[in-house]
Amino acid sequence: PSVSTRATLAALVLLAVAVCTAAIRVDRRVVDVAEVGNADSEAAHGFAGEALETGRIVGAPHVATGAWMHFALTTFDDTEVTVELTLVNPASSARSFDLIVEDSVVATRTVSPRVSSPVVVPFAVPFARTKGKAHVIVIVRARDGLTPGVRRLRTIQDHYEVFEADLSPSPFGVAR
């Protein structure tokens, strides 16, 4: 093919990619929220644990564990999941924990001492751990003592919405 034919084909490919891309909207969404201290939310999310300690800071409840705590959270089955924890640490020493999703350690974190303002910590979960699952099990496991206090857990994901582009001609001869 000639240079002008290759250039035309390249332009058509770029146009097709642009049209396809414009037909997909990405929307970052909170999929599920588990609120510590709310009995209905705890029951709905299968909250359980051992060696639990509850408390309140600035009027809001939190729970820490010297062993483990467990939540079942809803997810979309077809995109990567971010698990977000809202944490506090009223103790005079740092507190560490493992975040486990679907029996796999996703991260180990330490929260500084005397953190009374909530700290929001996102954890990217490998897609292989959640692919095809509408619910995931999230475990917060203590490391060498108590965990920081957990106030809330959320699952956050991209939601891809495909819509039909309106390519019908307008009265002005330009596609809308």
mmCIF file with all atom_site columns, C-alpha atoms in Angstrom:
data_model
loop_
_atom_site.group_PDB
_atom_site.id
_atom_site.type_symbol
_atom_site.label_atom_id
_atom_site.label_alt_id
_atom_site.label_comp_id
_atom_site.label_asym_id
_atom_site.label_entity_id
_atom_site.label_seq_id
_atom_site.pdbx_PDB_ins_code
_atom_site.Cartn_x
_atom_site.Cartn_y
_atom_site.Cartn_z
_atom_site.occupancy
_atom_site.B_iso_or_equiv
_atom_site.pdbx_formal_charge
_atom_site.auth_seq_id
_atom_site.auth_comp_id
_atom_site.auth_asym_id
_atom_site.auth_atom_id
_atom_site.pdbx_PDB_model_num
ATOM 1   C CA . PRO A 1 1   ? 0.000   0.000   0.000  1.00 0.00 ? 1   PRO A CA 1
ATOM 2   C CA . SER A 1 2   ? 1.057   3.529   -0.685 1.00 0.00 ? 2   SER A CA 1
ATOM 3   C CA . VAL A 1 3   ? 2.040   6.027   1.998  1.00 0.00 ? 3   VAL A CA 1
ATOM 4   C CA . SER A 1 4   ? -1.296  7.866   1.653  1.00 0.00 ? 4   SER A CA 1
ATOM 5   C CA . THR A 1 5   ? -3.221  4.564   1.993  1.00 0.00 ? 5   THR A CA 1
ATOM 6   C CA . ARG A 1 6   ? -1.294  3.673   5.157  1.00 0.00 ? 6   ARG A CA 1
ATOM 7   C CA . ALA A 1 7   ? -1.903  7.135   6.567  1.00 0.00 ? 7   ALA A CA 1
ATOM 8   C CA . THR A 1 8   ? -5.620  6.833   5.789  1.00 0.00 ? 8   THR A CA 1
ATOM 9   C CA . LEU A 1 9   ? -5.794  3.400   7.435  1.00 0.00 ? 9   LEU A CA 1
ATOM 10  C CA . ALA A 1 10  ? -3.959  4.705   10.511 1.00 0.00 ? 10  ALA A CA 1
ATOM 11  C CA . ALA A 1 11  ? -6.376  7.632   10.742 1.00 0.00 ? 11  ALA A CA 1
ATOM 12  C CA . LEU A 1 12  ? -9.359  5.272   10.483 1.00 0.00 ? 12  LEU A CA 1
ATOM 13  C CA . VAL A 1 13  ? -7.963  3.049   13.231 1.00 0.00 ? 13  VAL A CA 1
ATOM 14  C CA . LEU A 1 14  ? -7.447  6.072   15.492 1.00 0.00 ? 14  LEU A CA 1
ATOM 15  C CA . LEU A 1 15  ? -10.996 7.243   14.755 1.00 0.00 ? 15  LEU A CA 1
ATOM 16  C CA . ALA A 1 16  ? -12.400 3.780   15.581 1.00 0.00 ? 16  ALA A CA 1
ATOM 17  C CA . VAL A 1 17  ? -10.474 3.711   18.864 1.00 0.00 ? 17  VAL A CA 1
ATOM 18  C CA . ALA A 1 18  ? -11.754 7.184   19.737 1.00 0.00 ? 18  ALA A CA 1
ATOM 19  C CA . VAL A 1 19  ? -15.366 6.191   19.004 1.00 0.00 ? 19  VAL A CA 1
ATOM 20  C CA . CYS A 1 20  ? -15.061 2.995   21.065 1.00 0.00 ? 20  CYS A CA 1
ATOM 21  C CA . THR A 1 21  ? -13.400 4.814   23.945 1.00 0.00 ? 21  THR A CA 1
ATOM 22  C CA . ALA A 1 22  ? -16.067 7.511   23.933 1.00 0.00 ? 22  ALA A CA 1
ATOM 23  C CA . ALA A 1 23  ? -18.712 4.785   24.258 1.00 0.00 ? 23  ALA A CA 1
ATOM 24  C CA . ILE A 1 24  ? -17.369 3.592   27.644 1.00 0.00 ? 24  ILE A CA 1
ATOM 25  C CA . ARG A 1 25  ? -17.709 5.602   30.839 1.00 0.00 ? 25  ARG A CA 1
ATOM 26  C CA . VAL A 1 26  ? -15.569 4.769   33.843 1.00 0.00 ? 26  VAL A CA 1
ATOM 27  C CA . ASP A 1 27  ? -17.153 5.566   37.175 1.00 0.00 ? 27  ASP A CA 1
ATOM 28  C CA . ARG A 1 28  ? -15.271 4.944   40.460 1.00 0.00 ? 28  ARG A CA 1
ATOM 29  C CA . ARG A 1 29  ? -17.861 3.684   42.955 1.00 0.00 ? 29  ARG A CA 1
ATOM 30  C CA . VAL A 1 30  ? -18.149 2.696   46.573 1.00 0.00 ? 30  VAL A CA 1
ATOM 31  C CA . VAL A 1 31  ? -19.623 -0.786  46.282 1.00 0.00 ? 31  VAL A CA 1
ATOM 32  C CA . ASP A 1 32  ? -20.059 -1.696  49.955 1.00 0.00 ? 32  ASP A CA 1
ATOM 33  C CA . VAL A 1 33  ? -19.546 -0.175  53.411 1.00 0.00 ? 33  VAL A CA 1
ATOM 34  C CA . ALA A 1 34  ? -19.226 -1.975  56.756 1.00 0.00 ? 34  ALA A CA 1
ATOM 35  C CA . GLU A 1 35  ? -19.645 0.361   59.740 1.00 0.00 ? 35  GLU A CA 1
ATOM 36  C CA . VAL A 1 36  ? -18.109 -0.775  63.038 1.00 0.00 ? 36  VAL A CA 1
ATOM 37  C CA . GLY A 1 37  ? -20.403 -0.168  66.003 1.00 0.00 ? 37  GLY A CA 1
ATOM 38  C CA . ASN A 1 38  ? -23.556 -0.413  63.893 1.00 0.00 ? 38  ASN A CA 1
ATOM 39  C CA . ALA A 1 39  ? -25.172 -3.750  64.817 1.00 0.00 ? 39  ALA A CA 1
ATOM 40  C CA . ASP A 1 40  ? -27.151 -3.998  61.566 1.00 0.00 ? 40  ASP A CA 1
ATOM 41  C CA . SER A 1 41  ? -24.070 -3.298  59.441 1.00 0.00 ? 41  SER A CA 1
ATOM 42  C CA . GLU A 1 42  ? -21.919 -5.707  61.443 1.00 0.00 ? 42  GLU A CA 1
ATOM 43  C CA . ALA A 1 43  ? -24.518 -8.488  61.071 1.00 0.00 ? 43  ALA A CA 1
ATOM 44  C CA . ALA A 1 44  ? -24.994 -7.811  57.348 1.00 0.00 ? 44  ALA A CA 1
ATOM 45  C CA . HIS A 1 45  ? -21.228 -8.069  56.806 1.00 0.00 ? 45  HIS A CA 1
ATOM 46  C CA . GLY A 1 46  ? -20.635 -11.220 58.850 1.00 0.00 ? 46  GLY A CA 1
ATOM 47  C CA . PHE A 1 47  ? -18.493 -9.398  61.393 1.00 0.00 ? 47  PHE A CA 1
ATOM 48  C CA . ALA A 1 48  ? -16.663 -11.772 63.721 1.00 0.00 ? 48  ALA A CA 1
ATOM 49  C CA . GLY A 1 49  ? -13.378 -11.826 65.576 1.00 0.00 ? 49  GLY A CA 1
ATOM 50  C CA . GLU A 1 50  ? -11.345 -12.843 68.597 1.00 0.00 ? 50  GLU A CA 1
ATOM 51  C CA . ALA A 1 51  ? -9.677  -10.781 71.328 1.00 0.00 ? 51  ALA A CA 1
ATOM 52  C CA . LEU A 1 52  ? -11.715 -7.723  70.341 1.00 0.00 ? 52  LEU A CA 1
ATOM 53  C CA . GLU A 1 53  ? -11.512 -4.378  72.135 1.00 0.00 ? 53  GLU A CA 1
ATOM 54  C CA . THR A 1 54  ? -14.059 -1.672  71.409 1.00 0.00 ? 54  THR A CA 1
ATOM 55  C CA . GLY A 1 55  ? -13.775 2.033   72.089 1.00 0.00 ? 55  GLY A CA 1
ATOM 56  C CA . ARG A 1 56  ? -14.896 5.492   71.055 1.00 0.00 ? 56  ARG A CA 1
ATOM 57  C CA . ILE A 1 57  ? -12.844 8.451   69.873 1.00 0.00 ? 57  ILE A CA 1
ATOM 58  C CA . VAL A 1 58  ? -14.529 11.791  69.225 1.00 0.00 ? 58  VAL A CA 1
ATOM 59  C CA . GLY A 1 59  ? -17.894 10.050  69.595 1.00 0.00 ? 59  GLY A CA 1
ATOM 60  C CA . ALA A 1 60  ? -17.266 7.424   66.919 1.00 0.00 ? 60  ALA A CA 1
ATOM 61  C CA . PRO A 1 61  ? -16.859 3.702   67.666 1.00 0.00 ? 61  PRO A CA 1
ATOM 62  C CA . HIS A 1 62  ? -13.899 1.577   66.652 1.00 0.00 ? 62  HIS A CA 1
ATOM 63  C CA . VAL A 1 63  ? -12.775 -1.970  67.264 1.00 0.00 ? 63  VAL A CA 1
ATOM 64  C CA . ALA A 1 64  ? -9.245  -3.349  67.604 1.00 0.00 ? 64  ALA A CA 1
ATOM 65  C CA . THR A 1 65  ? -8.152  -6.961  67.843 1.00 0.00 ? 65  THR A CA 1
ATOM 66  C CA . GLY A 1 66  ? -5.280  -8.850  69.409 1.00 0.00 ? 66  GLY A CA 1
ATOM 67  C CA . ALA A 1 67  ? -5.995  -11.740 67.029 1.00 0.00 ? 67  ALA A CA 1
ATOM 68  C CA . TRP A 1 68  ? -8.267  -11.216 63.983 1.00 0.00 ? 68  TRP A CA 1
ATOM 69  C CA . MET A 1 69  ? -11.521 -9.703  62.756 1.00 0.00 ? 69  MET A CA 1
ATOM 70  C CA . HIS A 1 70  ? -13.500 -10.741 59.681 1.00 0.00 ? 70  HIS A CA 1
ATOM 71  C CA . PHE A 1 71  ? -15.909 -8.992  57.307 1.00 0.00 ? 71  PHE A CA 1
ATOM 72  C CA . ALA A 1 72  ? -17.690 -10.142 54.126 1.00 0.00 ? 72  ALA A CA 1
ATOM 73  C CA . LEU A 1 73  ? -17.909 -7.300  51.601 1.00 0.00 ? 73  LEU A CA 1
ATOM 74  C CA . THR A 1 74  ? -19.750 -7.013  48.296 1.00 0.00 ? 74  THR A CA 1
ATOM 75  C CA . THR A 1 75  ? -17.769 -6.436  45.081 1.00 0.00 ? 75  THR A CA 1
ATOM 76  C CA . PHE A 1 76  ? -18.278 -6.276  41.336 1.00 0.00 ? 76  PHE A CA 1
ATOM 77  C CA . ASP A 1 77  ? -16.907 -9.514  39.883 1.00 0.00 ? 77  ASP A CA 1
ATOM 78  C CA . ASP A 1 78  ? -15.202 -7.988  36.852 1.00 0.00 ? 78  ASP A CA 1
ATOM 79  C CA . THR A 1 79  ? -12.893 -5.160  37.995 1.00 0.00 ? 79  THR A CA 1
ATOM 80  C CA . GLU A 1 80  ? -10.039 -4.641  40.448 1.00 0.00 ? 80  GLU A CA 1
ATOM 81  C CA . VAL A 1 81  ? -11.036 -3.970  44.049 1.00 0.00 ? 81  VAL A CA 1
ATOM 82  C CA . THR A 1 82  ? -9.684  -1.412  46.484 1.00 0.00 ? 82  THR A CA 1
ATOM 83  C CA . VAL A 1 83  ? -10.385 -2.168  50.146 1.00 0.00 ? 83  VAL A CA 1
ATOM 84  C CA . GLU A 1 84  ? -10.338 1.038   52.158 1.00 0.00 ? 84  GLU A CA 1
ATOM 85  C CA . LEU A 1 85  ? -10.024 1.044   55.958 1.00 0.00 ? 85  LEU A CA 1
ATOM 86  C CA . THR A 1 86  ? -10.717 4.001   58.231 1.00 0.00 ? 86  THR A CA 1
ATOM 87  C CA . LEU A 1 87  ? -8.395  3.628   61.223 1.00 0.00 ? 87  LEU A CA 1
ATOM 88  C CA . VAL A 1 88  ? -7.539  5.300   64.545 1.00 0.00 ? 88  VAL A CA 1
ATOM 89  C CA . ASN A 1 89  ? -4.811  4.516   67.079 1.00 0.00 ? 89  ASN A CA 1
ATOM 90  C CA . PRO A 1 90  ? -5.310  6.038   70.522 1.00 0.00 ? 90  PRO A CA 1
ATOM 91  C CA . ALA A 1 91  ? -2.433  3.988   72.002 1.00 0.00 ? 91  ALA A CA 1
ATOM 92  C CA . SER A 1 92  ? 0.952   5.379   72.963 1.00 0.00 ? 92  SER A CA 1
ATOM 93  C CA . SER A 1 93  ? 2.705   2.900   70.645 1.00 0.00 ? 93  SER A CA 1
ATOM 94  C CA . ALA A 1 94  ? 2.443   2.050   66.955 1.00 0.00 ? 94  ALA A CA 1
ATOM 95  C CA . ARG A 1 95  ? 0.111   -0.796  65.988 1.00 0.00 ? 95  ARG A CA 1
ATOM 96  C CA . SER A 1 96  ? 0.595   -3.169  63.061 1.00 0.00 ? 96  SER A CA 1
ATOM 97  C CA . PHE A 1 97  ? -1.688  -5.497  61.127 1.00 0.00 ? 97  PHE A CA 1
ATOM 98  C CA . ASP A 1 98  ? -2.011  -7.662  58.037 1.00 0.00 ? 98  ASP A CA 1
ATOM 99  C CA . LEU A 1 99  ? -4.862  -7.108  55.594 1.00 0.00 ? 99  LEU A CA 1
ATOM 100 C CA . ILE A 1 100 ? -5.938  -10.453 54.173 1.00 0.00 ? 100 ILE A CA 1
ATOM 101 C CA . VAL A 1 101 ? -8.376  -10.763 51.269 1.00 0.00 ? 101 VAL A CA 1
ATOM 102 C CA . GLU A 1 102 ? -9.602  -14.184 50.181 1.00 0.00 ? 102 GLU A CA 1
ATOM 103 C CA . ASP A 1 103 ? -6.872  -15.983 52.184 1.00 0.00 ? 103 ASP A CA 1
ATOM 104 C CA . SER A 1 104 ? -4.048  -13.898 50.683 1.00 0.00 ? 104 SER A CA 1
ATOM 105 C CA . VAL A 1 105 ? -2.055  -11.250 52.567 1.00 0.00 ? 105 VAL A CA 1
ATOM 106 C CA . VAL A 1 106 ? -2.526  -8.062  50.559 1.00 0.00 ? 106 VAL A CA 1
ATOM 107 C CA . ALA A 1 107 ? -0.480  -5.754  52.801 1.00 0.00 ? 107 ALA A CA 1
ATOM 108 C CA . THR A 1 108 ? 1.090   -5.227  56.190 1.00 0.00 ? 108 THR A CA 1
ATOM 109 C CA . ARG A 1 109 ? 0.757   -1.756  57.710 1.00 0.00 ? 109 ARG A CA 1
ATOM 110 C CA . THR A 1 110 ? 1.695   0.100   60.876 1.00 0.00 ? 110 THR A CA 1
ATOM 111 C CA . VAL A 1 111 ? -0.256  3.079   62.222 1.00 0.00 ? 111 VAL A CA 1
ATOM 112 C CA . SER A 1 112 ? 1.616   5.671   64.286 1.00 0.00 ? 112 SER A CA 1
ATOM 113 C CA . PRO A 1 113 ? 0.737   6.193   67.943 1.00 0.00 ? 113 PRO A CA 1
ATOM 114 C CA . ARG A 1 114 ? -1.802  8.726   69.183 1.00 0.00 ? 114 ARG A CA 1
ATOM 115 C CA . VAL A 1 115 ? -3.771  8.987   65.938 1.00 0.00 ? 115 VAL A CA 1
ATOM 116 C CA . SER A 1 116 ? -7.189  10.140  67.108 1.00 0.00 ? 116 SER A CA 1
ATOM 117 C CA . SER A 1 117 ? -8.258  11.683  63.796 1.00 0.00 ? 117 SER A CA 1
ATOM 118 C CA . PRO A 1 118 ? -9.395  8.993   61.372 1.00 0.00 ? 118 PRO A CA 1
ATOM 119 C CA . VAL A 1 119 ? -6.830  7.900   58.795 1.00 0.00 ? 119 VAL A CA 1
ATOM 120 C CA . VAL A 1 120 ? -8.173  6.433   55.546 1.00 0.00 ? 120 VAL A CA 1
ATOM 121 C CA . VAL A 1 121 ? -5.886  3.775   54.078 1.00 0.00 ? 121 VAL A CA 1
ATOM 122 C CA . PRO A 1 122 ? -6.615  2.241   50.640 1.00 0.00 ? 122 PRO A CA 1
ATOM 123 C CA . PHE A 1 123 ? -5.335  -1.222  49.708 1.00 0.00 ? 123 PHE A CA 1
ATOM 124 C CA . ALA A 1 124 ? -5.267  -2.335  46.063 1.00 0.00 ? 124 ALA A CA 1
ATOM 125 C CA . VAL A 1 125 ? -6.240  -6.010  45.870 1.00 0.00 ? 125 VAL A CA 1
ATOM 126 C CA . PRO A 1 126 ? -4.769  -8.104  43.041 1.00 0.00 ? 126 PRO A CA 1
ATOM 127 C CA . PHE A 1 127 ? -7.528  -8.855  40.518 1.00 0.00 ? 127 PHE A CA 1
ATOM 128 C CA . ALA A 1 128 ? -6.684  -12.568 40.612 1.00 0.00 ? 128 ALA A CA 1
ATOM 129 C CA . ARG A 1 129 ? -7.933  -12.656 44.248 1.00 0.00 ? 129 ARG A CA 1
ATOM 130 C CA . THR A 1 130 ? -11.386 -11.230 43.430 1.00 0.00 ? 130 THR A CA 1
ATOM 131 C CA . LYS A 1 131 ? -12.072 -12.054 39.774 1.00 0.00 ? 131 LYS A CA 1
ATOM 132 C CA . GLY A 1 132 ? -15.522 -13.592 39.366 1.00 0.00 ? 132 GLY A CA 1
ATOM 133 C CA . LYS A 1 133 ? -16.522 -12.967 42.998 1.00 0.00 ? 133 LYS A CA 1
ATOM 134 C CA . ALA A 1 134 ? -19.514 -10.934 44.127 1.00 0.00 ? 134 ALA A CA 1
ATOM 135 C CA . HIS A 1 135 ? -18.346 -11.045 47.769 1.00 0.00 ? 135 HIS A CA 1
ATOM 136 C CA . VAL A 1 136 ? -14.896 -11.189 49.345 1.00 0.00 ? 136 VAL A CA 1
ATOM 137 C CA . ILE A 1 137 ? -13.725 -12.070 52.835 1.00 0.00 ? 137 ILE A CA 1
ATOM 138 C CA . VAL A 1 138 ? -11.545 -9.380  54.411 1.00 0.00 ? 138 VAL A CA 1
ATOM 139 C CA . ILE A 1 139 ? -9.561  -10.180 57.561 1.00 0.00 ? 139 ILE A CA 1
ATOM 140 C CA . VAL A 1 140 ? -7.641  -7.719  59.701 1.00 0.00 ? 140 VAL A CA 1
ATOM 141 C CA . ARG A 1 141 ? -5.005  -9.740  61.589 1.00 0.00 ? 141 ARG A CA 1
ATOM 142 C CA . ALA A 1 142 ? -2.928  -8.409  64.488 1.00 0.00 ? 142 ALA A CA 1
ATOM 143 C CA . ARG A 1 143 ? 0.866   -8.413  64.433 1.00 0.00 ? 143 ARG A CA 1
ATOM 144 C CA . ASP A 1 144 ? 2.615   -8.278  67.817 1.00 0.00 ? 144 ASP A CA 1
ATOM 145 C CA . GLY A 1 145 ? -0.225  -6.846  69.912 1.00 0.00 ? 145 GLY A CA 1
ATOM 146 C CA . LEU A 1 146 ? -3.421  -5.011  69.087 1.00 0.00 ? 146 LEU A CA 1
ATOM 147 C CA . THR A 1 147 ? -4.356  -3.670  65.673 1.00 0.00 ? 147 THR A CA 1
ATOM 148 C CA . PRO A 1 148 ? -5.271  -0.016  65.221 1.00 0.00 ? 148 PRO A CA 1
ATOM 149 C CA . GLY A 1 149 ? -8.944  0.694   65.785 1.00 0.00 ? 149 GLY A CA 1
ATOM 150 C CA . VAL A 1 150 ? -11.061 0.036   62.692 1.00 0.00 ? 150 VAL A CA 1
ATOM 151 C CA . ARG A 1 151 ? -14.032 2.350   62.152 1.00 0.00 ? 151 ARG A CA 1
ATOM 152 C CA . ARG A 1 152 ? -15.124 1.457   58.639 1.00 0.00 ? 152 ARG A CA 1
ATOM 153 C CA . LEU A 1 153 ? -14.291 -0.788  55.686 1.00 0.00 ? 153 LEU A CA 1
ATOM 154 C CA . ARG A 1 154 ? -15.293 -0.015  52.103 1.00 0.00 ? 154 ARG A CA 1
ATOM 155 C CA . THR A 1 155 ? -14.898 -1.728  48.761 1.00 0.00 ? 155 THR A CA 1
ATOM 156 C CA . ILE A 1 156 ? -14.306 0.681   45.886 1.00 0.00 ? 156 ILE A CA 1
ATOM 157 C CA . GLN A 1 157 ? -14.164 -0.244  42.208 1.00 0.00 ? 157 GLN A CA 1
ATOM 158 C CA . ASP A 1 158 ? -14.259 1.152   38.709 1.00 0.00 ? 158 ASP A CA 1
ATOM 159 C CA . HIS A 1 159 ? -17.599 0.547   37.049 1.00 0.00 ? 159 HIS A CA 1
ATOM 160 C CA . TYR A 1 160 ? -17.539 0.494   33.267 1.00 0.00 ? 160 TYR A CA 1
ATOM 161 C CA . GLU A 1 161 ? -20.735 1.602   31.644 1.00 0.00 ? 161 GLU A CA 1
ATOM 162 C CA . VAL A 1 162 ? -21.148 1.037   27.914 1.00 0.00 ? 162 VAL A CA 1
ATOM 163 C CA . PHE A 1 163 ? -23.639 3.218   26.129 1.00 0.00 ? 163 PHE A CA 1
ATOM 164 C CA . GLU A 1 164 ? -24.643 3.548   22.509 1.00 0.00 ? 164 GLU A CA 1
ATOM 165 C CA . ALA A 1 165 ? -23.216 6.623   20.846 1.00 0.00 ? 165 ALA A CA 1
ATOM 166 C CA . ASP A 1 166 ? -25.738 8.650   18.879 1.00 0.00 ? 166 ASP A CA 1
ATOM 167 C CA . LEU A 1 167 ? -24.184 8.762   15.431 1.00 0.00 ? 167 LEU A CA 1
ATOM 168 C CA . SER A 1 168 ? -27.341 9.763   13.554 1.00 0.00 ? 168 SER A CA 1
ATOM 169 C CA . PRO A 1 169 ? -26.928 12.724  11.212 1.00 0.00 ? 169 PRO A CA 1
ATOM 170 C CA . SER A 1 170 ? -27.978 16.112  12.514 1.00 0.00 ? 170 SER A CA 1
ATOM 171 C CA . PRO A 1 171 ? -29.826 18.634  10.372 1.00 0.00 ? 171 PRO A CA 1
ATOM 172 C CA . PHE A 1 172 ? -26.514 20.500  10.115 1.00 0.00 ? 172 PHE A CA 1
ATOM 173 C CA . GLY A 1 173 ? -24.683 17.595  8.493  1.00 0.00 ? 173 GLY A CA 1
ATOM 174 C CA . VAL A 1 174 ? -22.505 16.864  11.544 1.00 0.00 ? 174 VAL A CA 1
ATOM 175 C CA . ALA A 1 175 ? -22.796 13.737  13.648 1.00 0.00 ? 175 ALA A CA 1
ATOM 176 C CA . ARG A 1 176 ? -23.914 14.471  17.195 1.00 0.00 ? 176 ARG A CA 1
#
